[in-house]
């Protein structure tokens, strides 16, 4: 029976937003003892414990889950429903169970050190294909929503370009194409461009980007490098809308864009903003499987410890 | 040469919004003498004349163009950029050229009488397939935008239903399907349902609507009759979002929806709101052709007069 | 319960192919007494009666069903499994029950007269939207199959054109587009062209056909008039493949095509050839409903007779 | 100017089919001196030299191109237009220019040894993403053509499954989905399954394959391992059509399929069979770029030699 799979396991969920609340519900349903920190009591569903003290929450936890956006450089955890600042301390980590599993979107250096020092298992989930690809769906829809709100023309019949053809770029291109846009995919890798062609998009290399931006109506960047720089923007269609989906600080020279009078929007973290229910369901679908997989591996390893 | 096609023809454009401004630009480009009423001087592009006095504007006009939404019952013309009320009078109509062509979205009874009395040609364009189908594109995108803004889940993976399968319903269904929604089309006509099936949608009859609303996440109504009545709404999924695209007052019992705590939005006139540039281009693409066609016909008829 | 809906009704199925056998199975399942003529005993499923004598089969039948392609001018019914010629006679019709319902794809003049003379109800199903649209699916797939077999290039990346945008044309265009072809729809009606545009196709009028054929790789005609005539074909791309889906004799000047060395294929009746199981299921899904509807109407009418 | 890019370079093309002839035309157009072996004089376009003696053809060649399917274990080259057997010998290879570039689909052990011994650069192109992905388009269309020919139902409305979600699997799934099939993708990798879901397909793991085959109408295997084995086939839908696209010997137990009365077709090398013009264009588009890239690299390396 599914609902006892995590039976008896103590899991601490520290901070986050509506997505984590959906995940917490699933973990409870699967039998875990879940302690939540950074949410008011009334938001936390039946069966989980809400604590104010983060160190208390960590005590003895075999799994600790932080939100996808992770922490600030000095350890502050994103916790939209918390009135007080939620800060991760080395002391809190020292209170986790030995061999505990530490799950976070991506970990900063200081955190990697803390975790390594105690021999904890670190799982950075933002880069796990399954999560990143599933999250590309709300990301693309959020980008479409912004495009619809910020333009006075339809996506259908527009000329769009998608820069980068990885997990988000593929979904973005498919979605634009489906809505009737004339999509050009800009990428370095010829295999990726072949796939873009197969999907019905036009393909271009970076050397053509300046020319493409000259007539593009909406540009979506997914590459976390300075791509839409001053040189490119200088010759861009004055009416272009740039939506930058790459992780902060994005791949656009926003100052240059501003100087040239171009509308450019940095839009990170869309899944939690535009579709928290869907994005929460992704976590609830994937995280428990990852926990089971990791803990089974830990068990196996312990045989030879 | 295209640009002299309407050469010498006097056209009065009375009221409207950004769409009419795009149309005016095209009419000027095609050589017409265009007089505009209900817009400040600075908004009207080069080559057209802005007048404050509606009767003055009508004087001698061979074609008069009113906006798609038409007039109120007492003749007030929708004119979003006009500070003063713009009102159509019988006297204004009497000042038009004999045999003038009167273009409007749809005409109320009083207007039909005035026009008939003077033997003017009336062209109600809202019901012209070409305009209605082209306008269904911004309508569907506007509806998608609302759906994205008002829900916390993605269209992809949602269960949606489209009620009515005419000009808007078909586009709505195709768009939802393209975005990855599981779409059920509800219609009376079996030929329409066969088409919905061919497009990859599920099909249902009205007798099944109550059951369908029970698990639908987003419902789009396009039928201008009371369809989503109290009986249907009573058993609807409490989380459903209803977007009603039918002309006012729509096909939803909004009071009942409110009583049952359901979110229901009446969203008429989306093209001019969400994508005025595209919607204006539709007018600019279609209206001149209609004028030419009508005037050529008038000319032909006059041979035998 | 569905299976007694046609209980006690005598239905004669005269000629046809695998499709009719599927229909017969459904009629039997719904409780009808089905007599079949033009099929060997062993092909006819359990529960139906196979007769050799057509007049015998008609005796007392309340419903008689002929195949979609109907009869030759002198009454010969298409019956692919019959060794002997199956011929419809006026005498056979005289043996039907009074008020019998006569179902056929489309009826020739002589047949209309016979049926009218006896006051029978005639139902020509080829023109019923539901059947025609559902059949457009196997028609389009059959046309795609021919195109794949007869060309040395892929549909993806090809330039195709679809002439006519009715029930078959719409499906043909959607299918080609889905496979990645660059599709131009040629039609007279501006509303149809607006729909083609909404579906992501290019649109053109007949006056542009000559130019379009000049660079088209595959042309699909659906219009039962002489469209692809000598004038058009003279300037066609020498490598073009023409597939004519219009009812015989099609809309192509095949002799001219041959003279110009163009490959042109007349492909009528595809559903029964390429996908008889699907096409039979369409009949089984739709015909019983038509029978019920007609007979209920007849019953109602008889109340007031 | 493009057409002198390969100017003065001697290229030998050994065997192949219509695809190589298209490639030869492009190489000639780009200024190369092309010697062709395994084709009758009259098939080879203007500007290339046709030789009968393979060793003669190799003499001094800087680039040698063999067909995608490569050679048999004893060196016989596939050459569909050659009346005599075309056999690659070590002596022929010894006649190539020093540092020559050897291009082939994939190389057998003996060939790798020969090439390594002489320090030639070996380029196995079958595994190059760009070629493999572009070739997946004719592969998928060829598979669809077979499916259409071998079934009596339409793809639209069918239940299909695609096993493996690599370069061919993705294209296969998209194509089936576009045609209106209900597609289940079976794969091991959760990232791939997330992508399949994003594309609108159902997803399944290998452990579910037996159950899926139980109701699948058409199964497409792309995995070159024994996947559809006796255990799976035993419970397969008796009407299923299996199309195996994996390189020989495929991933199906054809003997077991035969014993169970299942129709299973091994269909390797579809691009050259169903769409040689498109497949030839792929080679003509990609191979020259690879040659330029490799030779420029060789030149660079030689600076430091």
JSON list of C-alpha atoms in Angstrom, two decimals, chain B residues 41-115:
[
{"chain": "B", "resi": 41, "resn": "UNK", "atom": "CA", "xyz": [-6.37, 65.29, -33.21]},
{"chain": "B", "resi": 42, "resn": "UNK", "atom": "CA", "xyz": [-3.00, 63.92, -32.06]},
{"chain": "B", "resi": 43, "resn": "UNK", "atom": "CA", "xyz": [-4.08, 60.29, -32.18]},
{"chain": "B", "resi": 44, "resn": "UNK", "atom": "CA", "xyz": [-5.27, 60.45, -35.75]},
{"chain": "B", "resi": 45, "resn": "UNK", "atom": "CA", "xyz": [-2.50, 59.59, -38.16]},
{"chain": "B", "resi": 46, "resn": "UNK", "atom": "CA", "xyz": [-1.26, 61.83, -40.91]},
{"chain": "B", "resi": 47, "resn": "UNK", "atom": "CA", "xyz": [-3.65, 62.22, -43.83]},
{"chain": "B", "resi": 48, "resn": "UNK", "atom": "CA", "xyz": [-6.97, 61.99, -42.05]},
{"chain": "B", "resi": 49, "resn": "UNK", "atom": "CA", "xyz": [-9.10, 64.85, -40.75]},
{"chain": "B", "resi": 50, "resn": "UNK", "atom": "CA", "xyz": [-10.26, 64.95, -37.14]},
{"chain": "B", "resi": 51, "resn": "UNK", "atom": "CA", "xyz": [-13.60, 66.68, -36.53]},
{"chain": "B", "resi": 52, "resn": "UNK", "atom": "CA", "xyz": [-15.50, 67.26, -33.30]},
{"chain": "B", "resi": 53, "resn": "UNK", "atom": "CA", "xyz": [-18.90, 67.64, -34.91]},
{"chain": "B", "resi": 54, "resn": "UNK", "atom": "CA", "xyz": [-20.39, 64.31, -35.93]},
{"chain": "B", "resi": 55, "resn": "UNK", "atom": "CA", "xyz": [-22.89, 65.85, -38.35]},
{"chain": "B", "resi": 56, "resn": "UNK", "atom": "CA", "xyz": [-20.15, 67.82, -39.99]},
{"chain": "B", "resi": 57, "resn": "UNK", "atom": "CA", "xyz": [-18.18, 64.60, -40.38]},
{"chain": "B", "resi": 58, "resn": "UNK", "atom": "CA", "xyz": [-21.09, 62.86, -42.07]},
{"chain": "B", "resi": 59, "resn": "UNK", "atom": "CA", "xyz": [-21.69, 65.59, -44.61]},
{"chain": "B", "resi": 60, "resn": "UNK", "atom": "CA", "xyz": [-21.38, 64.08, -48.05]},
{"chain": "B", "resi": 61, "resn": "UNK", "atom": "CA", "xyz": [-19.68, 60.90, -46.85]},
{"chain": "B", "resi": 62, "resn": "UNK", "atom": "CA", "xyz": [-20.11, 57.97, -49.22]},
{"chain": "B", "resi": 63, "resn": "UNK", "atom": "CA", "xyz": [-19.12, 55.48, -46.57]},
{"chain": "B", "resi": 64, "resn": "UNK", "atom": "CA", "xyz": [-19.61, 55.76, -42.82]},
{"chain": "B", "resi": 65, "resn": "UNK", "atom": "CA", "xyz": [-17.97, 53.35, -40.42]},
{"chain": "B", "resi": 66, "resn": "UNK", "atom": "CA", "xyz": [-19.08, 52.75, -36.84]},
{"chain": "B", "resi": 67, "resn": "UNK", "atom": "CA", "xyz": [-17.27, 50.46, -34.40]},
{"chain": "B", "resi": 68, "resn": "UNK", "atom": "CA", "xyz": [-17.99, 46.72, -34.08]},
{"chain": "B", "resi": 69, "resn": "UNK", "atom": "CA", "xyz": [-19.88, 47.08, -30.77]},
{"chain": "B", "resi": 70, "resn": "UNK", "atom": "CA", "xyz": [-22.20, 49.59, -32.48]},
{"chain": "B", "resi": 71, "resn": "UNK", "atom": "CA", "xyz": [-24.32, 52.02, -30.50]},
{"chain": "B", "resi": 72, "resn": "UNK", "atom": "CA", "xyz": [-26.37, 52.04, -27.33]},
{"chain": "B", "resi": 73, "resn": "UNK", "atom": "CA", "xyz": [-30.17, 51.92, -27.72]},
{"chain": "B", "resi": 74, "resn": "UNK", "atom": "CA", "xyz": [-30.28, 55.71, -27.75]},
{"chain": "B", "resi": 75, "resn": "UNK", "atom": "CA", "xyz": [-27.54, 56.14, -30.33]},
{"chain": "B", "resi": 76, "resn": "UNK", "atom": "CA", "xyz": [-24.42, 56.67, -28.23]},
{"chain": "B", "resi": 77, "resn": "UNK", "atom": "CA", "xyz": [-21.40, 55.41, -30.12]},
{"chain": "B", "resi": 78, "resn": "UNK", "atom": "CA", "xyz": [-18.57, 53.70, -28.28]},
{"chain": "B", "resi": 79, "resn": "UNK", "atom": "CA", "xyz": [-15.62, 56.10, -28.55]},
{"chain": "B", "resi": 80, "resn": "UNK", "atom": "CA", "xyz": [-12.96, 55.39, -25.96]},
{"chain": "B", "resi": 81, "resn": "UNK", "atom": "CA", "xyz": [-10.79, 58.40, -26.78]},
{"chain": "B", "resi": 82, "resn": "UNK", "atom": "CA", "xyz": [-13.61, 60.94, -26.89]},
{"chain": "B", "resi": 83, "resn": "UNK", "atom": "CA", "xyz": [-14.16, 63.17, -23.88]},
{"chain": "B", "resi": 84, "resn": "UNK", "atom": "CA", "xyz": [-17.62, 64.14, -24.98]},
{"chain": "B", "resi": 85, "resn": "UNK", "atom": "CA", "xyz": [-20.45, 61.77, -25.74]},
{"chain": "B", "resi": 86, "resn": "UNK", "atom": "CA", "xyz": [-20.64, 60.82, -29.39]},
{"chain": "B", "resi": 87, "resn": "UNK", "atom": "CA", "xyz": [-24.24, 60.42, -30.46]},
{"chain": "B", "resi": 88, "resn": "UNK", "atom": "CA", "xyz": [-25.63, 59.30, -33.78]},
{"chain": "B", "resi": 89, "resn": "UNK", "atom": "CA", "xyz": [-28.63, 61.37, -34.94]},
{"chain": "B", "resi": 90, "resn": "UNK", "atom": "CA", "xyz": [-31.09, 60.93, -37.74]},
{"chain": "B", "resi": 91, "resn": "UNK", "atom": "CA", "xyz": [-30.01, 64.37, -38.93]},
{"chain": "B", "resi": 92, "resn": "UNK", "atom": "CA", "xyz": [-26.40, 63.15, -39.27]},
{"chain": "B", "resi": 93, "resn": "UNK", "atom": "CA", "xyz": [-27.56, 60.25, -41.40]},
{"chain": "B", "resi": 94, "resn": "UNK", "atom": "CA", "xyz": [-29.55, 62.58, -43.59]},
{"chain": "B", "resi": 95, "resn": "UNK", "atom": "CA", "xyz": [-26.33, 64.39, -44.42]},
{"chain": "B", "resi": 96, "resn": "UNK", "atom": "CA", "xyz": [-24.62, 61.35, -45.91]},
{"chain": "B", "resi": 97, "resn": "UNK", "atom": "CA", "xyz": [-24.29, 61.06, -49.65]},
{"chain": "B", "resi": 98, "resn": "UNK", "atom": "CA", "xyz": [-27.22, 59.40, -51.41]},
{"chain": "B", "resi": 99, "resn": "UNK", "atom": "CA", "xyz": [-26.64, 55.63, -51.64]},
{"chain": "B", "resi": 100, "resn": "UNK", "atom": "CA", "xyz": [-24.01, 55.88, -48.92]},
{"chain": "B", "resi": 101, "resn": "UNK", "atom": "CA", "xyz": [-22.74, 52.65, -47.42]},
{"chain": "B", "resi": 102, "resn": "UNK", "atom": "CA", "xyz": [-23.31, 52.33, -43.68]},
{"chain": "B", "resi": 103, "resn": "UNK", "atom": "CA", "xyz": [-20.88, 49.92, -41.96]},
{"chain": "B", "resi": 104, "resn": "UNK", "atom": "CA", "xyz": [-21.39, 48.86, -38.35]},
{"chain": "B", "resi": 105, "resn": "UNK", "atom": "CA", "xyz": [-20.84, 45.72, -36.21]},
{"chain": "B", "resi": 106, "resn": "UNK", "atom": "CA", "xyz": [-24.53, 45.19, -35.75]},
{"chain": "B", "resi": 107, "resn": "UNK", "atom": "CA", "xyz": [-27.39, 47.66, -36.04]},
{"chain": "B", "resi": 108, "resn": "UNK", "atom": "CA", "xyz": [-30.22, 48.21, -33.60]},
{"chain": "B", "resi": 109, "resn": "UNK", "atom": "CA", "xyz": [-33.81, 48.51, -34.81]},
{"chain": "B", "resi": 110, "resn": "UNK", "atom": "CA", "xyz": [-33.90, 52.33, -34.79]},
{"chain": "B", "resi": 111, "resn": "UNK", "atom": "CA", "xyz": [-30.80, 52.47, -36.95]},
{"chain": "B", "resi": 112, "resn": "UNK", "atom": "CA", "xyz": [-32.10, 49.93, -39.43]},
{"chain": "B", "resi": 113, "resn": "UNK", "atom": "CA", "xyz": [-35.19, 52.12, -39.83]},
{"chain": "B", "resi": 114, "resn": "UNK", "atom": "CA", "xyz": [-33.23, 55.33, -40.38]},
{"chain": "B", "resi": 115, "resn": "UNK", "atom": "CA", "xyz": [-30.98, 53.64, -42.92]}
]
